[in-house]
mmCIF file of C-alpha atoms and ligand atoms in Angstrom:
data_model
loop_
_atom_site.group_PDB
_atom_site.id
_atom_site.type_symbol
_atom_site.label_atom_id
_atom_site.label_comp_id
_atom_site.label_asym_id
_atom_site.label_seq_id
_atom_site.Cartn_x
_atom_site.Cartn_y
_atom_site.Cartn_z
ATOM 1 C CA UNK A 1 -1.303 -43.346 -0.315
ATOM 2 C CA UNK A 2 -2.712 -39.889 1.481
ATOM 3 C CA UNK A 3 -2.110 -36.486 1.646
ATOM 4 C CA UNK A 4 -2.858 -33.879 4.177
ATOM 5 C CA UNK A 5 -2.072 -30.097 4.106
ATOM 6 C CA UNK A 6 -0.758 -28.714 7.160
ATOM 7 C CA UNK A 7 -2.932 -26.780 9.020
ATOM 8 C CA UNK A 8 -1.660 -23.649 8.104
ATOM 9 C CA UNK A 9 -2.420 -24.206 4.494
ATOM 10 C CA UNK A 10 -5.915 -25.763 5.831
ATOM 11 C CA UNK A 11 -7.112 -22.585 7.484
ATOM 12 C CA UNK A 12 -5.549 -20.393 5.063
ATOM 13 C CA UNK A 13 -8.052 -18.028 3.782
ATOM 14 C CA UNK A 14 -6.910 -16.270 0.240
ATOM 15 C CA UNK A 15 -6.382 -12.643 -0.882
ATOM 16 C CA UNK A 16 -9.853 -12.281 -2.478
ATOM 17 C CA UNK A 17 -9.821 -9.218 -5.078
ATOM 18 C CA UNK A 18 -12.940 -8.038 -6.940
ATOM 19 C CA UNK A 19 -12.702 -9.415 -10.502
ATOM 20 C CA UNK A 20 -15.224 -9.371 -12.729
ATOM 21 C CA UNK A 21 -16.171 -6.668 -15.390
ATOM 22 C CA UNK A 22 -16.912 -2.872 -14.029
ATOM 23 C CA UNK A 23 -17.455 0.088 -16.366
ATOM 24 C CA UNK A 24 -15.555 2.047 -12.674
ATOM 25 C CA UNK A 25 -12.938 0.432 -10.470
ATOM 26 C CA UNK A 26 -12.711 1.909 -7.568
ATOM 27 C CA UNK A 27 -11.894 -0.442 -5.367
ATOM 28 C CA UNK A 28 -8.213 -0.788 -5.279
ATOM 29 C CA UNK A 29 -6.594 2.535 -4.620
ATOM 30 C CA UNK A 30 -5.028 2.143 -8.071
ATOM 31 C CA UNK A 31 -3.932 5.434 -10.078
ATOM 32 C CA UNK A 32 -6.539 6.470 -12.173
ATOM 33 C CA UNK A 33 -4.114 7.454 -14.920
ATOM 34 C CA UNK A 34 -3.999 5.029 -18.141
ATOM 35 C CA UNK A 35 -0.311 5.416 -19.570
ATOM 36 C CA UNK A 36 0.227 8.639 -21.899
ATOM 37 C CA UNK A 37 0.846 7.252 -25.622
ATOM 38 C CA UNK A 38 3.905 8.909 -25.887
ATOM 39 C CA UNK A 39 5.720 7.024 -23.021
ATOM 40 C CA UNK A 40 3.581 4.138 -24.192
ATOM 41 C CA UNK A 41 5.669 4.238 -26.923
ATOM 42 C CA UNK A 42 8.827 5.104 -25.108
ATOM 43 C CA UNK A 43 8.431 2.263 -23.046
ATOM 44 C CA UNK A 44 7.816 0.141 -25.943
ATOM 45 C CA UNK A 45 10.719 1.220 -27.813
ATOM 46 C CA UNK A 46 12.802 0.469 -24.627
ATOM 47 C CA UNK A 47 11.353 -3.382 -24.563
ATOM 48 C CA UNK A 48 12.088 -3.738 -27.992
ATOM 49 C CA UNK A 49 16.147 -3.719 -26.757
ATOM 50 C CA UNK A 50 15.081 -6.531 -23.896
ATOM 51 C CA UNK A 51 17.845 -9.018 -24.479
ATOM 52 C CA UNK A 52 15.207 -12.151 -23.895
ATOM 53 C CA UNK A 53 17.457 -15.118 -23.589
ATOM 54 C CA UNK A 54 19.171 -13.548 -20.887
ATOM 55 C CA UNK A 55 18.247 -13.777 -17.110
ATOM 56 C CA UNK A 56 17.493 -10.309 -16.380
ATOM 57 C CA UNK A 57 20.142 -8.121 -13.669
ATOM 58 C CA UNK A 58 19.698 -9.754 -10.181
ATOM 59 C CA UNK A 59 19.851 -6.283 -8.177
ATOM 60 C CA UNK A 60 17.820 -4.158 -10.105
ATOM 61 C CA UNK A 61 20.524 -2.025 -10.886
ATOM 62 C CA UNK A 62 18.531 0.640 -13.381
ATOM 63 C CA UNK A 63 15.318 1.099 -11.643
ATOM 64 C CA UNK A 64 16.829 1.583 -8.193
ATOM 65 C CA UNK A 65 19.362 4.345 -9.612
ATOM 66 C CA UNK A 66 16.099 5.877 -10.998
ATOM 67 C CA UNK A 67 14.269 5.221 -7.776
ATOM 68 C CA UNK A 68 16.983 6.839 -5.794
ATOM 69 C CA UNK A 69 17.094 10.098 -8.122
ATOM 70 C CA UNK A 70 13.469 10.709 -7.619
ATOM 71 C CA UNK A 71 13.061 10.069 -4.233
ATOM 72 C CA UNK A 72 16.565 11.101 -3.158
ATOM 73 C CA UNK A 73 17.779 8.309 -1.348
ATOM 74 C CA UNK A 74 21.403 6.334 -2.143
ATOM 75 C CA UNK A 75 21.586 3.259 -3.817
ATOM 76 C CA UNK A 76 23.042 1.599 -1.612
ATOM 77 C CA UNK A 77 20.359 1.672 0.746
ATOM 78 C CA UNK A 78 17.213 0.419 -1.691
ATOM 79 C CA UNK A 79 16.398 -3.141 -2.571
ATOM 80 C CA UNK A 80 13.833 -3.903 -5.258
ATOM 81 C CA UNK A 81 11.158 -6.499 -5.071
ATOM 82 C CA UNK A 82 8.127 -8.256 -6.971
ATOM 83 C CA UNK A 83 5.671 -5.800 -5.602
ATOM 84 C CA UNK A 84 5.496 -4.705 -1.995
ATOM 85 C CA UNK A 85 4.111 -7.485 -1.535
ATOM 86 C CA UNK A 86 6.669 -9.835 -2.093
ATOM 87 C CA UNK A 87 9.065 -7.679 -0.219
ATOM 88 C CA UNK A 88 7.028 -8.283 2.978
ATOM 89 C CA UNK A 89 6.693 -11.758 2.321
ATOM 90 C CA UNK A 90 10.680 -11.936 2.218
ATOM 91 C CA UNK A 91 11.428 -9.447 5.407
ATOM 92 C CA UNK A 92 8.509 -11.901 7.584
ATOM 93 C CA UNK A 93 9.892 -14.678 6.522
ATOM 94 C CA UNK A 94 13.893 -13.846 6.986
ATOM 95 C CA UNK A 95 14.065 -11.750 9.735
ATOM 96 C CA UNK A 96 12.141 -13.725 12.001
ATOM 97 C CA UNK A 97 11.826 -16.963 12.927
ATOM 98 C CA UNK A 98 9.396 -19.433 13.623
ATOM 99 C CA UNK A 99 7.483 -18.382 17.419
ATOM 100 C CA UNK A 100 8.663 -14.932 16.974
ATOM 101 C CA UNK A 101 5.995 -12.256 17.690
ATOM 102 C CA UNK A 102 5.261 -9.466 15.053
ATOM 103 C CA UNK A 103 2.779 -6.798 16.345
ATOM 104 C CA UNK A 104 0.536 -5.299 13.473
ATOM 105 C CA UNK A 105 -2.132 -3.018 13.977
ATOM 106 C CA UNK A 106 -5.852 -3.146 13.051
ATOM 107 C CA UNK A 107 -7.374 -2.062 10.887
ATOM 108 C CA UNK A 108 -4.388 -2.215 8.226
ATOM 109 C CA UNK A 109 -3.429 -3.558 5.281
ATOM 110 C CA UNK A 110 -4.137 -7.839 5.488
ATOM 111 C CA UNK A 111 -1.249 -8.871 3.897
ATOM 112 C CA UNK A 112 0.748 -8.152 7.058
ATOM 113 C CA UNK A 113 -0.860 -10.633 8.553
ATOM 114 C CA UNK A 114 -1.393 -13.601 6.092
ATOM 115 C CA UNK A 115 2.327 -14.027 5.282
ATOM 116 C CA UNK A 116 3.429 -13.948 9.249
ATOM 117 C CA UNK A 117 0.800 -16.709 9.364
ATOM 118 C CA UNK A 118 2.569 -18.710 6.250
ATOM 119 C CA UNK A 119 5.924 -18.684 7.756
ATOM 120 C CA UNK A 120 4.473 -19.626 11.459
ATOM 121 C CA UNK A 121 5.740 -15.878 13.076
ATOM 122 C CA UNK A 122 3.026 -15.225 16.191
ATOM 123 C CA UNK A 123 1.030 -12.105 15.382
ATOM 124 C CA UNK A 124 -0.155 -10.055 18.337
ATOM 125 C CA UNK A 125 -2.202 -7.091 17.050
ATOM 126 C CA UNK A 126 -3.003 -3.777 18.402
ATOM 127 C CA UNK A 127 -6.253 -2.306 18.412
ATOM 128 C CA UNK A 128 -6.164 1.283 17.408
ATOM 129 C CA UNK A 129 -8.758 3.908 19.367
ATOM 130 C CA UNK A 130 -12.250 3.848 18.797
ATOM 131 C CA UNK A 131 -11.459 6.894 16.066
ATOM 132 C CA UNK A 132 -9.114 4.726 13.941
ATOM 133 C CA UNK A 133 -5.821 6.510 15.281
ATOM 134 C CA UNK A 134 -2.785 4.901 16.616
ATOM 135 C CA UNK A 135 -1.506 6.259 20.304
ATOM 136 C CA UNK A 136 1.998 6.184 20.044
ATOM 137 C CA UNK A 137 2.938 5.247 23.357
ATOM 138 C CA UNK A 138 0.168 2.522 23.801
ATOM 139 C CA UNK A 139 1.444 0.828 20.820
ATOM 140 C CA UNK A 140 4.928 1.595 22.459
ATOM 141 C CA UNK A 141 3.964 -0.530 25.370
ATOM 142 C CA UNK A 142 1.764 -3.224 23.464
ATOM 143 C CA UNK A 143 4.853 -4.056 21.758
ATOM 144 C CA UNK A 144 7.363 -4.162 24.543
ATOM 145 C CA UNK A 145 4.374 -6.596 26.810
ATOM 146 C CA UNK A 146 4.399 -8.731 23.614
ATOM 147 C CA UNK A 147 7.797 -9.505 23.519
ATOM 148 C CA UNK A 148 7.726 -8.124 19.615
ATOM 149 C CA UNK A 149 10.480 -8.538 17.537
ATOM 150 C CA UNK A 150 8.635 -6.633 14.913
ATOM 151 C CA UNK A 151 6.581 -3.995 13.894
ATOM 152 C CA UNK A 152 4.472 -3.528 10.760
ATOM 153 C CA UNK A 153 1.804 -0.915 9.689
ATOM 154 C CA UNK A 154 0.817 1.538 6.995
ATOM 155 C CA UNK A 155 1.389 4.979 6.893
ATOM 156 C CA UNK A 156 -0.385 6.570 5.632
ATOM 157 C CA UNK A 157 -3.232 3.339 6.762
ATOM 158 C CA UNK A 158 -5.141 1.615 4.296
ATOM 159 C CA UNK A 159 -7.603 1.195 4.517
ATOM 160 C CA UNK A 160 -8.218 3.932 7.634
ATOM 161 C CA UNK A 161 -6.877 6.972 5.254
ATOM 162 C CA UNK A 162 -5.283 8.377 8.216
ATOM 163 C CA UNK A 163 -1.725 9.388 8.957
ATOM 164 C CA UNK A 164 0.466 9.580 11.855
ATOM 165 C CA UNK A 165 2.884 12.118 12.128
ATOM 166 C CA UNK A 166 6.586 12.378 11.381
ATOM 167 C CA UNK A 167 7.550 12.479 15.383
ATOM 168 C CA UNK A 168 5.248 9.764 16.624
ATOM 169 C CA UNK A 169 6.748 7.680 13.655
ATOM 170 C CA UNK A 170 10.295 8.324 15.372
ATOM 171 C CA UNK A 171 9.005 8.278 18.785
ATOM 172 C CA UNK A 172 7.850 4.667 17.616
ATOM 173 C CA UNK A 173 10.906 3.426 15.946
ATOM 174 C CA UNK A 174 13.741 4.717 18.686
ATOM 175 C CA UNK A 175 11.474 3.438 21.577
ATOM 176 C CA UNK A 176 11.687 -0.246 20.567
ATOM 177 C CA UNK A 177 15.511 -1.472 20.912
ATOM 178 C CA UNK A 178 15.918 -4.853 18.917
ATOM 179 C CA UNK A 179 12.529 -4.871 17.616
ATOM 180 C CA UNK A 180 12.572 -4.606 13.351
ATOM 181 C CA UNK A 181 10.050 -1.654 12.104
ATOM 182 C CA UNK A 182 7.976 -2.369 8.613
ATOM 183 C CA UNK A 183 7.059 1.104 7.913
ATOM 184 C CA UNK A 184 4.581 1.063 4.705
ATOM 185 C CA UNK A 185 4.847 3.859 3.187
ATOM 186 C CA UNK A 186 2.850 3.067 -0.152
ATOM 187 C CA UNK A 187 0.622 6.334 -0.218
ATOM 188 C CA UNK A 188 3.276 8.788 1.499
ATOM 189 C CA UNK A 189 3.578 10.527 -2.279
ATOM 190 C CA UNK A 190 0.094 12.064 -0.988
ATOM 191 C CA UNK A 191 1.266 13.272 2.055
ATOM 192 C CA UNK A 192 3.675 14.909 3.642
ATOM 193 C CA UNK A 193 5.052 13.288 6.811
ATOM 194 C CA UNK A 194 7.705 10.537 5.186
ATOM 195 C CA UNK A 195 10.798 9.789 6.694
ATOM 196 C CA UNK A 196 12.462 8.291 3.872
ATOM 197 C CA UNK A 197 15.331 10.610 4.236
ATOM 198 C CA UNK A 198 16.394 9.482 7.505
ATOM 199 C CA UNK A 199 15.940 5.627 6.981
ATOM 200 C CA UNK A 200 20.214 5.732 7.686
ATOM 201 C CA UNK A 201 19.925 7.040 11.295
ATOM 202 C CA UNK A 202 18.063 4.412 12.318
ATOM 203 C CA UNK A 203 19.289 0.850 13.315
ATOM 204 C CA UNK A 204 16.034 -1.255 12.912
ATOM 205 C CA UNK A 205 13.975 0.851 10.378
ATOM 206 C CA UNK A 206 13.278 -1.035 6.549
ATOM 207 C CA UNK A 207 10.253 1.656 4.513
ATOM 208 C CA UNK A 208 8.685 0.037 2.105
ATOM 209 C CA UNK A 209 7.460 2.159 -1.266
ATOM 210 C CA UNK A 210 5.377 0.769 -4.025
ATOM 211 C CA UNK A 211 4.856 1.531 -7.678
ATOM 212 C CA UNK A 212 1.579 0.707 -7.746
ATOM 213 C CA UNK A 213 -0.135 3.996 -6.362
ATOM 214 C CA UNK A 214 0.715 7.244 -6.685
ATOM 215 C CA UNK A 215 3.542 6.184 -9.431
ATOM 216 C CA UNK A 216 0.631 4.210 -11.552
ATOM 217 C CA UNK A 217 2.265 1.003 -12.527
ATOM 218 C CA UNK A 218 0.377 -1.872 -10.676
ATOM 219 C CA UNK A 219 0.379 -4.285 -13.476
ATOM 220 C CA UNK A 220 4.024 -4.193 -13.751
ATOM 221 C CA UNK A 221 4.651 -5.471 -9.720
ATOM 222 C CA UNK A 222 7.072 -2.948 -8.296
ATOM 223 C CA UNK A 223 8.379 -2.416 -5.156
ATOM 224 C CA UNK A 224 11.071 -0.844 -3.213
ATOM 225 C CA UNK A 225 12.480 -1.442 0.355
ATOM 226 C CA UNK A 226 14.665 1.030 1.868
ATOM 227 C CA UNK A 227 16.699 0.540 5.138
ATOM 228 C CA UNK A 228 20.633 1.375 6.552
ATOM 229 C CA UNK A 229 23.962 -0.850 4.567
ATOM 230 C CA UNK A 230 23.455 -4.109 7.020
ATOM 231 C CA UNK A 231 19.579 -4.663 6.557
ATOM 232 C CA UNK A 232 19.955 -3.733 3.156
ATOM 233 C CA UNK A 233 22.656 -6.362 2.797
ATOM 234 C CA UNK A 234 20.910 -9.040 4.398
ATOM 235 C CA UNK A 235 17.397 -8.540 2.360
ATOM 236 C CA UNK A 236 19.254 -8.393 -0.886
ATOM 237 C CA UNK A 237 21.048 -11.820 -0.066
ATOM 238 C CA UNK A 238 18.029 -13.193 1.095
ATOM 239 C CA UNK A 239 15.634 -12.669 -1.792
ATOM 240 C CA UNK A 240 15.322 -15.038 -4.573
ATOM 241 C CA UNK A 241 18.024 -13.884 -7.500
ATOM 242 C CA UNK A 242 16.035 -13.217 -10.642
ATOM 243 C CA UNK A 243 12.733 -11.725 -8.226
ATOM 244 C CA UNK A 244 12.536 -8.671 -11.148
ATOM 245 C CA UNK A 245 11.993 -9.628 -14.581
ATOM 246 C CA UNK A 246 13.924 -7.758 -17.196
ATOM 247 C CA UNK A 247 11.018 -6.335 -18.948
ATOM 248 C CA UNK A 248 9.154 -4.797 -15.415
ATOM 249 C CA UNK A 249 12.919 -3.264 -14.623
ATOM 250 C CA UNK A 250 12.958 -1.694 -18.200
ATOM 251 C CA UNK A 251 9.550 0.064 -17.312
ATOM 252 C CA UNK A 252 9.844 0.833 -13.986
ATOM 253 C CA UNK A 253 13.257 2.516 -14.922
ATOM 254 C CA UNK A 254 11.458 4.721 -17.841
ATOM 255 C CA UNK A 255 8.328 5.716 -15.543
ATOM 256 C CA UNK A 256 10.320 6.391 -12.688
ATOM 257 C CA UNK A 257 12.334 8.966 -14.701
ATOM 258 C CA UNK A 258 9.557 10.829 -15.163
ATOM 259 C CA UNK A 259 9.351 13.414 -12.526
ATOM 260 C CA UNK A 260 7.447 15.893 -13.697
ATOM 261 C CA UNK A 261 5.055 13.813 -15.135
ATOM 262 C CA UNK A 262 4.537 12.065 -12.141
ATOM 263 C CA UNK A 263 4.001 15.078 -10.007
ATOM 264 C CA UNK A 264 1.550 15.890 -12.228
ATOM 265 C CA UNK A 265 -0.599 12.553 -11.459
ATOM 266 C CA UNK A 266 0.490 13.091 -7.884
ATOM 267 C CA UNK A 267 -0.922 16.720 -7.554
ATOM 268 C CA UNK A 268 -4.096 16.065 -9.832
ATOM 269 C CA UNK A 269 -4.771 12.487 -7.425
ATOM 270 C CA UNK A 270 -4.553 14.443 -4.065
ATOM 271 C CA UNK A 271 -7.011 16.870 -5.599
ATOM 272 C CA UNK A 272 -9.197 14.368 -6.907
ATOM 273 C CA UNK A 273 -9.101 12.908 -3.211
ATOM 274 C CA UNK A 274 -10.125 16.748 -1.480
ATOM 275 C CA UNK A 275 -13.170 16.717 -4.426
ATOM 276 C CA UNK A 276 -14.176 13.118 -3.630
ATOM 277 C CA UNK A 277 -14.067 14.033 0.356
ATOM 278 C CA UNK A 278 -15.625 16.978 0.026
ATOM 279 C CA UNK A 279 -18.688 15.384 -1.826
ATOM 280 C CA UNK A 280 -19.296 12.610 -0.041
ATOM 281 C CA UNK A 281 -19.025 15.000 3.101
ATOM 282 C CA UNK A 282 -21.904 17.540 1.986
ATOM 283 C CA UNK A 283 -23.978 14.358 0.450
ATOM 284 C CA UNK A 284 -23.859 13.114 4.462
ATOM 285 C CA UNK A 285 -24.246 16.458 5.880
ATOM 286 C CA UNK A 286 -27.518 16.738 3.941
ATOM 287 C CA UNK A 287 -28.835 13.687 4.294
ATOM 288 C CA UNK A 288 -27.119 11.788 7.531
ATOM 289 C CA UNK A 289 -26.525 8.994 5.583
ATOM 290 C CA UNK A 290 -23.015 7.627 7.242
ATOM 291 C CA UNK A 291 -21.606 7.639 10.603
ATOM 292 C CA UNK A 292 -18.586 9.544 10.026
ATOM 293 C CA UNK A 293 -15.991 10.156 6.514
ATOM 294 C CA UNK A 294 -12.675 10.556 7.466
ATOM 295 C CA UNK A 295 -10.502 13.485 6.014
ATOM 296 C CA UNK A 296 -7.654 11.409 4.346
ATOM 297 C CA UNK A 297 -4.006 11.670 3.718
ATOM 298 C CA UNK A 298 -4.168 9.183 1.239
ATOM 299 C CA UNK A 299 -5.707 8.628 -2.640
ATOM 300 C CA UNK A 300 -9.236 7.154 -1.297
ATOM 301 C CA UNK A 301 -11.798 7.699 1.446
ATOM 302 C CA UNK A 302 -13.309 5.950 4.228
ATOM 303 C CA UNK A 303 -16.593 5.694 5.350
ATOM 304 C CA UNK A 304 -18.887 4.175 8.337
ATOM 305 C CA UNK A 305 -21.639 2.744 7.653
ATOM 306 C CA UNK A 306 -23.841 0.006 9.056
ATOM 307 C CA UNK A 307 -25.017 -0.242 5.327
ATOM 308 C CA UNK A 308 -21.790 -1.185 3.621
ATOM 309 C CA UNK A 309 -23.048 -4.665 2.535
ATOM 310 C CA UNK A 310 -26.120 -3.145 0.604
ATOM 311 C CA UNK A 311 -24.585 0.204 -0.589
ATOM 312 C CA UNK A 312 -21.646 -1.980 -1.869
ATOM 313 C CA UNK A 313 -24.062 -4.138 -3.567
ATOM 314 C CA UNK A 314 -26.026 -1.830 -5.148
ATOM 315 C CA UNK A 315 -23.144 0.354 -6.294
ATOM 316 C CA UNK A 316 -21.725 -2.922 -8.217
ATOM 317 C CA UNK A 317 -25.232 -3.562 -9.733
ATOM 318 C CA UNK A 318 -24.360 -0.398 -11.295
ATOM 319 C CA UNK A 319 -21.323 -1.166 -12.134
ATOM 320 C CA UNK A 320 -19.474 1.045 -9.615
ATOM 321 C CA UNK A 321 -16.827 -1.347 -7.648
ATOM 322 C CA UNK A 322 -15.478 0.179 -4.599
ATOM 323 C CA UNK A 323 -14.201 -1.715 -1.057
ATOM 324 C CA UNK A 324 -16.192 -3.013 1.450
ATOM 325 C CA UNK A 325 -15.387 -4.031 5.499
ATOM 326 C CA UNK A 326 -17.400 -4.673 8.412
ATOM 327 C CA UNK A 327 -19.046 -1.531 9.089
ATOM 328 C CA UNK A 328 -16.677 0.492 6.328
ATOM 329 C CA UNK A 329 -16.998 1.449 2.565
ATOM 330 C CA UNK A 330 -13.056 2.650 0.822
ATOM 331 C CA UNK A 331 -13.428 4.457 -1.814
ATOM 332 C CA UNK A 332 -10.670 5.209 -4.360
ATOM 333 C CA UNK A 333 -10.523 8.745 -6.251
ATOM 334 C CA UNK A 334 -10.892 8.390 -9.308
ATOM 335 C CA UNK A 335 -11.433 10.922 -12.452
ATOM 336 C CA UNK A 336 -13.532 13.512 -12.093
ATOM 337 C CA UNK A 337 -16.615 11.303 -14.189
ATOM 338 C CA UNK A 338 -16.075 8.311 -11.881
ATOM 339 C CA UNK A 339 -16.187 10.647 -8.652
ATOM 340 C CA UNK A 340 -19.242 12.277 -10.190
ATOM 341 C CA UNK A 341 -20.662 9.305 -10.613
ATOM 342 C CA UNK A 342 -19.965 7.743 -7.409
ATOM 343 C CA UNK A 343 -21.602 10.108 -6.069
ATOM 344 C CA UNK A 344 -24.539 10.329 -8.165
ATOM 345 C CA UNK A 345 -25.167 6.628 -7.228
ATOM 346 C CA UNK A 346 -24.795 6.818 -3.343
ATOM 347 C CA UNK A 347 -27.443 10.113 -3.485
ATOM 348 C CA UNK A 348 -29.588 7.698 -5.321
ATOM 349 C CA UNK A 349 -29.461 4.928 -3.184
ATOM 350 C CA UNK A 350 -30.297 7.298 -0.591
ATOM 351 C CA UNK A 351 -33.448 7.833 -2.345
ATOM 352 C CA UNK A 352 -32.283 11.879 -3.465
HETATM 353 C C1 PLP B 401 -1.446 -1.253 -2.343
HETATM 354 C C2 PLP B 401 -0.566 -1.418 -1.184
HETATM 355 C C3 PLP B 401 0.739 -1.899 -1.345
HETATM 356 C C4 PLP B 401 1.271 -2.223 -2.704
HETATM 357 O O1 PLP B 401 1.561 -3.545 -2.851
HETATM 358 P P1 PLP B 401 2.221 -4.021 -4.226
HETATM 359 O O2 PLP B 401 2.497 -5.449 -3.994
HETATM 360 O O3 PLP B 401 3.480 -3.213 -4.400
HETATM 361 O O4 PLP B 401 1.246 -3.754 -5.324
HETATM 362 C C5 PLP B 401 1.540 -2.009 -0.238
HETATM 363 N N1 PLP B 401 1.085 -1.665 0.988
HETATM 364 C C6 PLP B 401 -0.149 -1.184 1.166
HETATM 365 C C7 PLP B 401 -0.579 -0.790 2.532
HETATM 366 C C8 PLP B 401 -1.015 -1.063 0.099
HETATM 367 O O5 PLP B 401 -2.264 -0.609 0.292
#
């Protein structure tokens, strides 16, 4: 008797987070809010009434009506998933089929790519410009030579921190007749460019929204997708039935309730970000020590750097984990303390 994989499973190459123990985490554009006690408690109390036995309510009824309050979107038009992440893995592997071609864009956010791969959907990707920015109507044509039937990037990018704006998003969308857009918008809460409120005018539009950013739940695995009544329909038929377990829907439905709270983290985030910019932006202008640090729209920063392998290394040697890429470094705001110390590290390393 034998066994081979396929080949896809062969040359798969797997999500590979930093683990390990790190007195500052700054490596995956996580909140950097721990959960008040009070809602803590709330949220505890709310668990407490989990009916167990019971498989939990196959459309996410609760936290979508709370999604749709705080975001202002109808209910009708919101499907809930496992995390983003399982949400994309459902879209590529539903609406398309097998030799269909999805265009994605580099750099962006990998998991684009490795579930296209999985379900055996061509991926043709477009390079952005040399300054990490997306030209509409190139990517306009790139799609249309490709054939694509979809279209999937960030905005705002991670990890590029840059955003495109509101009418190159719709120039985008309305230019590509029968082609399906993925619009990511998992750090839009720190920017101001989302088109959320339109998803309905637009035929071939799903957004995709996450709770594990700006809303600070990523151990719960929470995410929304938003698109018009007959997308909508089709994703919620196609996902498996039980996808949210009754105990993430009873959080995400407390948290998500929370508005003012939440504006609060927002607010206090996007200001951490400025700080965190601004710092590692006078550190370089006295010393020359990057290439360039990009002014984000997002809750981290990215820099160039030929260094990133040993500045990454010796920030986790001090137990400071942030992001590395060829030729990048991401770094996440954090709290004030882990900014300053970020900081205080990388003016170290550069010997000041
Ligand atoms: C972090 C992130 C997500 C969130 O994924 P989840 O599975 O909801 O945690 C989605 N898209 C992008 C681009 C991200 O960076």
């Amino acid at each position: 008797m034998s066994y081979n994989l396929n080949k896809k499973l062969v040359d798969l190459v797997p999500y590979d987070p930093i683990t390990g123990k790190y007195s500052i985490r700054l490596d995956a554009n996580e909140s950097c809010f721990e959960l008040p006690e009070k809602l803590r408690d709330k949220i505890c109390e709310s668990i407490r009434k989990v009916s167990f036995n019971r498989y939990p309510d196959p459309l996410s009824t609760r936290p979508i009506r709370a999604f749709s309050e705080l975001y202002g979107v109808p209910e009708e038009l919101i499907s809930a998933g496992n995390g983003s992440d399982e949400l994309i893995s459902i879209i590529e592997g539903c609406f398309f089929e097998a030799g269909d071609t999805i265009v994605n864009v580099s750099h962006d956010f990998s998991m684009y790519q490795f579930y296209a791969q999985l379900y055996e959907v061509n991926v043709a990707t477009y390079q952005k410009e040399p300054d990490l920015t997306i030209d509409p109507d190139k990517l306009i044509e790139f799609c249309k030579e490709n054939g694509a039937k979809g279209l999937i990037f960030s905005n705002p990018c991670n990890p590029t921190s840059l955003g495109l704006k509101r009418e190159d998003v719709r120039k985008i969308i309305s230019s590509l007749d029968g082609c399906l857009v993925i619009l990511d918008e998992a750090y839009m809460d720190f920017w101001d460019q989302s088109i959320l409120s339109e998803v309905n005018d637009h035929d071939n539009l799903i957004i995709l929204k996450t709770c594990s950013k700006a809303i600070g739940m990523a151990a719960v695995r929470f995410g929304f997708a938003i698109a018009n009544k007959t997308i909508t329909t089709a994703l919620r038929a196609a996902k498996s039935p039980y996808n949210n377990d009754s105990v993430a829907q009873t959080i995400v439905t407390e948290i998500l309730a929370e508005k003012e709270y939440l504006e609060k983290c927002r607010d206090t985030i996007v200001a951490s970000t400025k700080q965190l910019y601004a710092d590692i932006k006078a550190l370089n202008d006295k010393l020359g020590c990057f290439e360039k640090v990009y002014e984000p729209c997002t809750n981290f920063v990215l820099i160039r750097t030929d260094e990133f392998q040993k500045i990454y290394e010796y920030l986790l040697e001090n137990s400071i984990a942030i992001r590395k890429f060829s030729g990048f470094l991401r770094i996440t705001a954090g709290t004030p303390e882990e900014n300053a110390a970020v900081i205080k590290m990388l003016g170290r390393y550069f010997g000041k």
